[in-house]
CSV table of C-alpha atoms and ligand atoms in Angstrom, one decimal:
chain,number,residue,atom,x,y,z
C,232,MET,CA,0.0,0.0,0.0
C,233,LEU,CA,2.8,2.4,1.0
C,234,GLU,CA,6.2,2.3,-0.7
C,235,ILE,CA,9.1,4.4,0.4
C,236,GLU,CA,12.3,4.6,-1.5
C,237,GLY,CA,15.4,6.8,-1.0
C,238,LEU,CA,13.6,9.0,1.5
C,239,SER,CA,15.7,11.8,3.1
C,240,VAL,CA,14.5,14.4,5.6
C,241,ARG,CA,16.8,17.4,6.3
C,242,TYR,CA,16.4,20.2,8.7
C,243,GLY,CA,19.0,22.7,7.6
C,244,ALA,CA,22.3,21.0,8.1
C,245,VAL,CA,20.8,18.1,10.1
C,246,GLU,CA,20.0,15.0,8.1
C,247,ALA,CA,17.3,13.3,10.2
C,248,VAL,CA,16.6,10.5,7.7
C,249,GLY,CA,18.9,9.4,4.9
C,250,ASN,CA,18.1,7.1,1.9
C,251,LEU,CA,15.4,5.2,3.8
C,252,GLY,CA,13.3,2.5,2.0
C,253,PHE,CA,10.5,0.3,3.3
C,254,THR,CA,7.0,-0.8,2.5
C,255,VAL,CA,3.8,-1.1,4.4
C,256,PRO,CA,1.6,-3.9,3.0
C,257,LYS,CA,-2.2,-3.4,2.8
C,258,GLY,CA,-4.0,-4.6,5.8
C,259,SER,CA,-0.8,-4.9,7.9
C,260,ILE,CA,0.4,-3.5,11.2
C,261,THR,CA,4.0,-2.4,10.4
C,262,VAL,CA,6.2,-1.1,13.2
C,263,LEU,CA,9.0,1.4,13.1
C,264,LEU,CA,11.4,1.1,16.0
C,265,GLY,CA,14.5,3.0,17.0
C,266,ALA,CA,16.0,5.1,19.8
C,267,ASN,CA,15.2,8.7,20.4
C,268,GLY,CA,16.3,10.8,17.5
C,269,ALA,CA,16.5,7.9,15.1
C,270,GLY,CA,14.2,9.7,12.7
C,271,LYS,CA,10.9,7.9,13.3
C,272,SER,CA,8.7,11.0,13.7
C,273,SER,CA,10.5,12.7,10.8
C,274,THR,CA,9.5,9.7,8.6
C,275,LEU,CA,5.9,9.9,9.6
C,276,ASN,CA,5.8,13.6,9.2
C,277,ALA,CA,7.4,13.3,5.7
C,278,ILE,CA,4.7,10.8,4.7
C,279,SER,CA,2.1,13.3,5.9
C,280,GLY,CA,3.6,16.2,4.1
C,281,LEU,CA,4.6,18.0,7.3
C,282,ALA,CA,8.4,17.6,7.0
C,283,PRO,CA,10.5,18.5,4.0
C,284,SER,CA,11.6,15.4,2.2
C,285,ARG,CA,13.2,14.0,-0.9
C,286,GLY,CA,12.6,10.5,-2.4
C,287,ARG,CA,9.7,8.5,-3.4
C,288,ILE,CA,6.6,8.1,-1.1
C,289,ALA,CA,3.9,6.3,-3.0
C,290,LEU,CA,0.4,5.3,-1.9
C,291,ASN,CA,-1.0,2.5,-4.1
C,292,GLY,CA,1.4,3.6,-6.8
C,293,ALA,CA,0.5,7.3,-6.6
C,294,GLU,CA,3.2,9.7,-5.5
C,295,LEU,CA,2.5,11.7,-2.4
C,296,GLY,CA,5.7,13.7,-2.2
C,297,GLY,CA,5.2,17.4,-2.7
C,298,LEU,CA,1.4,17.3,-2.1
C,299,PRO,CA,0.1,19.6,0.7
C,300,PRO,CA,-0.9,17.9,3.9
C,301,GLU,CA,-4.6,18.3,3.5
C,302,GLU,CA,-4.4,16.5,0.0
C,303,ILE,CA,-2.5,13.6,1.6
C,304,VAL,CA,-5.3,13.3,4.2
C,305,ARG,CA,-7.8,13.4,1.3
C,306,ARG,CA,-5.9,10.5,-0.3
C,307,GLY,CA,-6.5,8.4,2.8
C,308,VAL,CA,-3.5,8.9,5.0
C,309,ALA,CA,-4.0,10.2,8.6
C,310,LEU,CA,-1.4,11.0,11.2
C,311,CYS,CA,-2.0,10.7,15.0
C,312,PRO,CA,1.0,12.8,16.1
C,313,GLU,CA,3.5,12.2,18.8
C,314,GLY,CA,2.4,13.9,22.0
C,315,ARG,CA,-1.3,13.6,20.9
C,316,ARG,CA,-1.5,17.3,20.1
C,317,VAL,CA,-5.2,17.7,20.9
C,318,PHE,CA,-6.3,21.3,21.0
C,319,PRO,CA,-6.7,21.7,24.8
C,320,SER,CA,-8.9,24.8,24.9
C,321,LEU,CA,-11.4,23.3,22.3
C,322,SER,CA,-14.1,20.8,23.2
C,323,VAL,CA,-13.9,17.1,22.4
C,324,ALA,CA,-16.6,17.8,19.8
C,325,ASP,CA,-14.6,20.5,18.1
C,326,ASN,CA,-11.4,18.4,18.1
C,327,LEU,CA,-13.3,15.6,16.4
C,328,HIS,CA,-14.8,17.9,13.8
C,329,LEU,CA,-11.5,19.4,12.9
C,330,GLY,CA,-10.2,15.9,12.1
C,331,GLY,CA,-13.0,15.3,9.7
C,332,ALA,CA,-13.3,18.8,8.3
C,333,VAL,CA,-10.9,18.3,5.4
C,334,HIS,CA,-13.5,16.3,3.4
C,335,ALA,CA,-16.6,15.5,5.4
C,336,LYS,CA,-19.4,18.0,6.0
C,337,GLY,CA,-22.9,18.1,7.2
C,338,GLU,CA,-24.5,14.6,7.5
C,339,GLU,CA,-21.3,12.8,6.7
C,340,LEU,CA,-19.4,14.6,9.4
C,341,ALA,CA,-22.2,13.8,11.9
C,342,ARG,CA,-22.2,10.2,10.9
C,343,ARG,CA,-18.5,9.9,11.3
C,344,THR,CA,-18.7,11.6,14.7
C,345,GLU,CA,-21.3,9.2,15.9
C,346,ALA,CA,-19.1,6.3,14.7
C,347,GLU,CA,-16.2,7.5,16.8
C,348,LEU,CA,-18.4,8.2,19.8
C,349,ASP,CA,-19.6,4.6,19.5
C,350,ARG,CA,-16.0,3.4,19.2
C,351,PHE,CA,-14.9,5.5,22.2
C,352,PRO,CA,-17.8,5.8,24.7
C,353,ILE,CA,-15.6,7.9,27.0
C,354,LEU,CA,-15.5,10.6,24.4
C,355,ARG,CA,-19.3,10.7,24.3
C,356,GLU,CA,-19.3,11.3,28.1
C,357,ARG,CA,-16.7,14.1,27.7
C,358,TYR,CA,-18.2,15.4,24.4
C,359,HIS,CA,-18.7,19.0,25.6
C,360,GLN,CA,-15.6,19.2,27.9
C,361,LYS,CA,-12.4,20.9,26.9
C,362,ALA,CA,-9.9,18.4,25.6
C,363,GLY,CA,-7.2,19.8,28.0
C,364,LEU,CA,-9.3,18.5,31.0
C,365,LEU,CA,-9.1,14.9,29.8
C,366,SER,CA,-6.7,12.3,31.2
C,367,GLY,CA,-3.6,11.3,29.2
C,368,GLY,CA,-5.3,8.1,28.1
C,369,GLU,CA,-8.5,10.0,27.1
C,370,GLN,CA,-6.5,12.5,25.1
C,371,GLN,CA,-4.8,9.7,23.3
C,372,MET,CA,-8.2,8.2,22.4
C,373,LEU,CA,-9.3,11.6,21.2
C,374,ALA,CA,-6.2,12.0,19.1
C,375,VAL,CA,-6.8,8.6,17.5
C,376,ALA,CA,-10.5,9.3,17.0
C,377,ARG,CA,-9.7,12.7,15.4
C,378,ALA,CA,-7.3,11.0,13.0
C,379,LEU,CA,-10.0,8.4,12.2
C,380,MET,CA,-12.5,11.1,11.4
C,381,SER,CA,-10.9,11.5,8.0
C,382,ALA,CA,-11.7,7.8,7.3
C,383,PRO,CA,-8.1,6.9,6.5
C,384,ARG,CA,-7.0,3.8,4.7
C,385,LEU,CA,-3.5,4.2,6.2
C,386,LEU,CA,-3.2,5.4,9.8
C,387,LEU,CA,0.2,6.6,11.0
C,388,LEU,CA,0.5,6.4,14.8
C,389,ASP,CA,3.4,8.1,16.5
C,390,GLU,CA,4.1,6.7,20.0
C,391,PRO,CA,0.5,6.3,21.0
C,392,SER,CA,1.4,4.5,24.3
C,393,LEU,CA,4.0,7.0,25.5
C,394,GLY,CA,3.4,8.2,29.1
C,395,LEU,CA,0.3,6.2,29.7
C,396,ALA,CA,-0.5,3.9,32.6
C,397,PRO,CA,-0.1,0.2,31.9
C,398,LYS,CA,-3.8,-0.5,31.8
C,399,VAL,CA,-4.3,2.3,29.3
C,400,VAL,CA,-1.4,1.1,27.3
C,401,GLU,CA,-3.2,-2.3,26.9
C,402,GLN,CA,-6.3,-0.5,25.8
C,403,VAL,CA,-4.3,1.4,23.1
C,404,PHE,CA,-2.7,-1.8,21.8
C,405,GLY,CA,-6.1,-3.5,21.8
C,406,LEU,CA,-7.5,-0.6,19.8
C,407,ILE,CA,-4.7,-0.8,17.2
C,408,SER,CA,-5.3,-4.5,16.7
C,409,GLY,CA,-9.0,-3.8,16.3
C,410,LEU,CA,-8.5,-1.1,13.7
C,411,ARG,CA,-6.5,-3.5,11.6
C,412,THR,CA,-9.4,-6.0,11.6
C,413,GLN,CA,-11.6,-3.2,10.3
C,414,GLY,CA,-9.4,-2.9,7.3
C,415,ILE,CA,-7.2,0.0,8.3
C,416,THR,CA,-3.6,-0.4,7.5
C,417,ILE,CA,-1.3,0.8,10.3
C,418,LEU,CA,2.2,2.2,10.4
C,419,LEU,CA,3.1,2.3,14.1
C,420,VAL,CA,6.0,4.1,15.8
C,421,GLU,CA,6.5,2.8,19.3
C,422,GLN,CA,8.9,2.9,22.3
C,423,ASN,CA,7.3,-0.1,23.7
C,424,ALA,CA,9.0,-2.5,21.3
C,425,GLU,CA,8.0,-5.7,23.0
C,426,ARG,CA,4.3,-5.0,23.0
C,427,ALA,CA,4.5,-3.4,19.5
C,428,LEU,CA,6.2,-6.5,18.0
C,429,GLU,CA,3.5,-8.8,19.5
C,430,ILE,CA,0.9,-7.1,17.3
C,431,ALA,CA,3.1,-6.3,14.3
C,432,ASP,CA,3.2,-8.3,11.0
C,433,HIS,CA,6.4,-6.6,10.1
C,434,GLY,CA,8.9,-4.3,11.6
C,435,TYR,CA,11.8,-2.0,10.7
C,436,VAL,CA,14.6,-0.7,12.9
C,437,LEU,CA,16.0,2.8,12.3
C,438,GLN,CA,19.4,4.0,13.6
C,439,SER,CA,20.5,7.6,12.9
C,440,GLY,CA,18.0,7.9,10.1
C,441,ALA,CA,18.9,4.6,8.3
C,442,LEU,CA,17.5,1.2,8.3
C,443,VAL,CA,19.5,-1.3,10.2
C,444,LEU,CA,17.2,-4.3,10.5
C,445,SER,CA,13.9,-5.6,9.3
C,446,GLY,CA,11.8,-8.7,9.7
C,447,SER,CA,8.5,-10.2,10.9
C,448,GLY,CA,7.4,-9.2,14.3
C,449,ARG,CA,8.5,-12.5,15.7
C,450,GLU,CA,11.9,-12.4,14.0
C,451,LEU,CA,12.6,-9.0,15.4
C,452,ALA,CA,11.4,-9.9,18.9
C,453,GLU,CA,13.9,-12.8,18.8
C,454,SER,CA,16.8,-10.8,17.3
C,455,PRO,CA,19.7,-10.2,19.6
C,456,LEU,CA,20.1,-6.6,18.5
C,457,ILE,CA,16.5,-5.9,19.5
C,458,ARG,CA,16.7,-7.9,22.7
C,459,ASP,CA,19.8,-6.0,23.8
C,460,ALA,CA,18.7,-2.5,22.7
C,461,TYR,CA,15.0,-2.5,23.4
C,462,LEU,CA,13.8,-5.4,25.4
C,463,ALA,CA,14.7,-6.5,28.9
C,464,GLY,CA,16.7,-9.7,28.6
P,725,ADP,N1,12.0,20.5,13.3
P,725,ADP,C1,13.3,20.1,13.5
P,725,ADP,N2,14.3,20.9,13.3
P,725,ADP,C2,15.6,20.5,13.4
P,725,ADP,N3,15.9,19.2,13.7
P,725,ADP,C3,14.9,18.3,14.0
P,725,ADP,C4,13.6,18.7,13.8
P,725,ADP,N4,12.8,17.6,14.1
P,725,ADP,C5,13.7,16.6,14.4
P,725,ADP,N5,14.9,17.0,14.3
P,725,ADP,C6,16.1,16.2,14.5
P,725,ADP,O1,16.1,15.1,13.6
P,725,ADP,C7,16.5,13.9,14.2
P,725,ADP,C8,15.4,12.9,14.2
P,725,ADP,O2,14.3,13.3,15.0
P,725,ADP,P1,12.9,12.6,15.1
P,725,ADP,O3,12.5,12.3,13.7
P,725,ADP,O4,12.0,13.4,15.9
P,725,ADP,O5,13.3,11.2,15.8
P,725,ADP,P2,12.5,10.1,16.6
P,725,ADP,O6,11.0,10.4,16.3
P,725,ADP,O7,13.0,8.8,16.1
P,725,ADP,O8,12.8,10.4,18.1
P,725,ADP,C9,16.9,14.3,15.6
P,725,ADP,O9,18.3,14.5,15.6
P,725,ADP,C10,16.2,15.6,15.9
P,725,ADP,O10,16.9,16.4,16.8
P,726,MG,MG1,9.5,10.8,17.6
């Protein structure tokens, strides 16, 4: 579904990602692992049109590189950003509507909102509250729901479990597995490598902006490099 070839992301003199290539098969959960600063967020931001990049980024054969972010959303790619980035002074309702606003209006926007409130009943309870008053876990649910409001075929998730309590982390991973069974392809960036590899079909490991390892979720979970660097024992 997604093909990346020779991707580079530069911020001035800093090369965050260099000559990166990988694919995300349709219907898969594909995981990107790597230490802080490895270039994971830069990669997701480049796919979303939010970071300056060179190279080929193709969705079902059509080039995304150079398109404005809202057009990339319209093509079916949604980003749930690192740090959740909900709008704290806006209501849950307004946060959701902003996610769908790019291409759903009126009845379609209302239908999608209902679908997300069914998926996340806690957001229905909090519907008129300011997003900044929600717990970390609730804000993460809101950030995912906001991304889903654009009805993506490919969902990019940047560290969705970061900073959440263990019980909530489990909910988040359950949610991700559930989205895949609904036909949404997922590219997941995670610090929690162990848990991520359990649900992943395929994974890639980035080091200083370059690919150093790839394999099935199971292969990576058993690889010595991963075990030493990311997993306890
Ligand atoms: N907006 C930016 N301006 C300058 N440098 C950046 C910017 N964003 C990220 N970087 C740098 O790019 C590298 C990769 O960062 P990032 O993609 O955020 O890594 P990760 O998500 O894997 O932690 C880091 O060295 C980081 O400091
Ligand atoms: Mg990051």
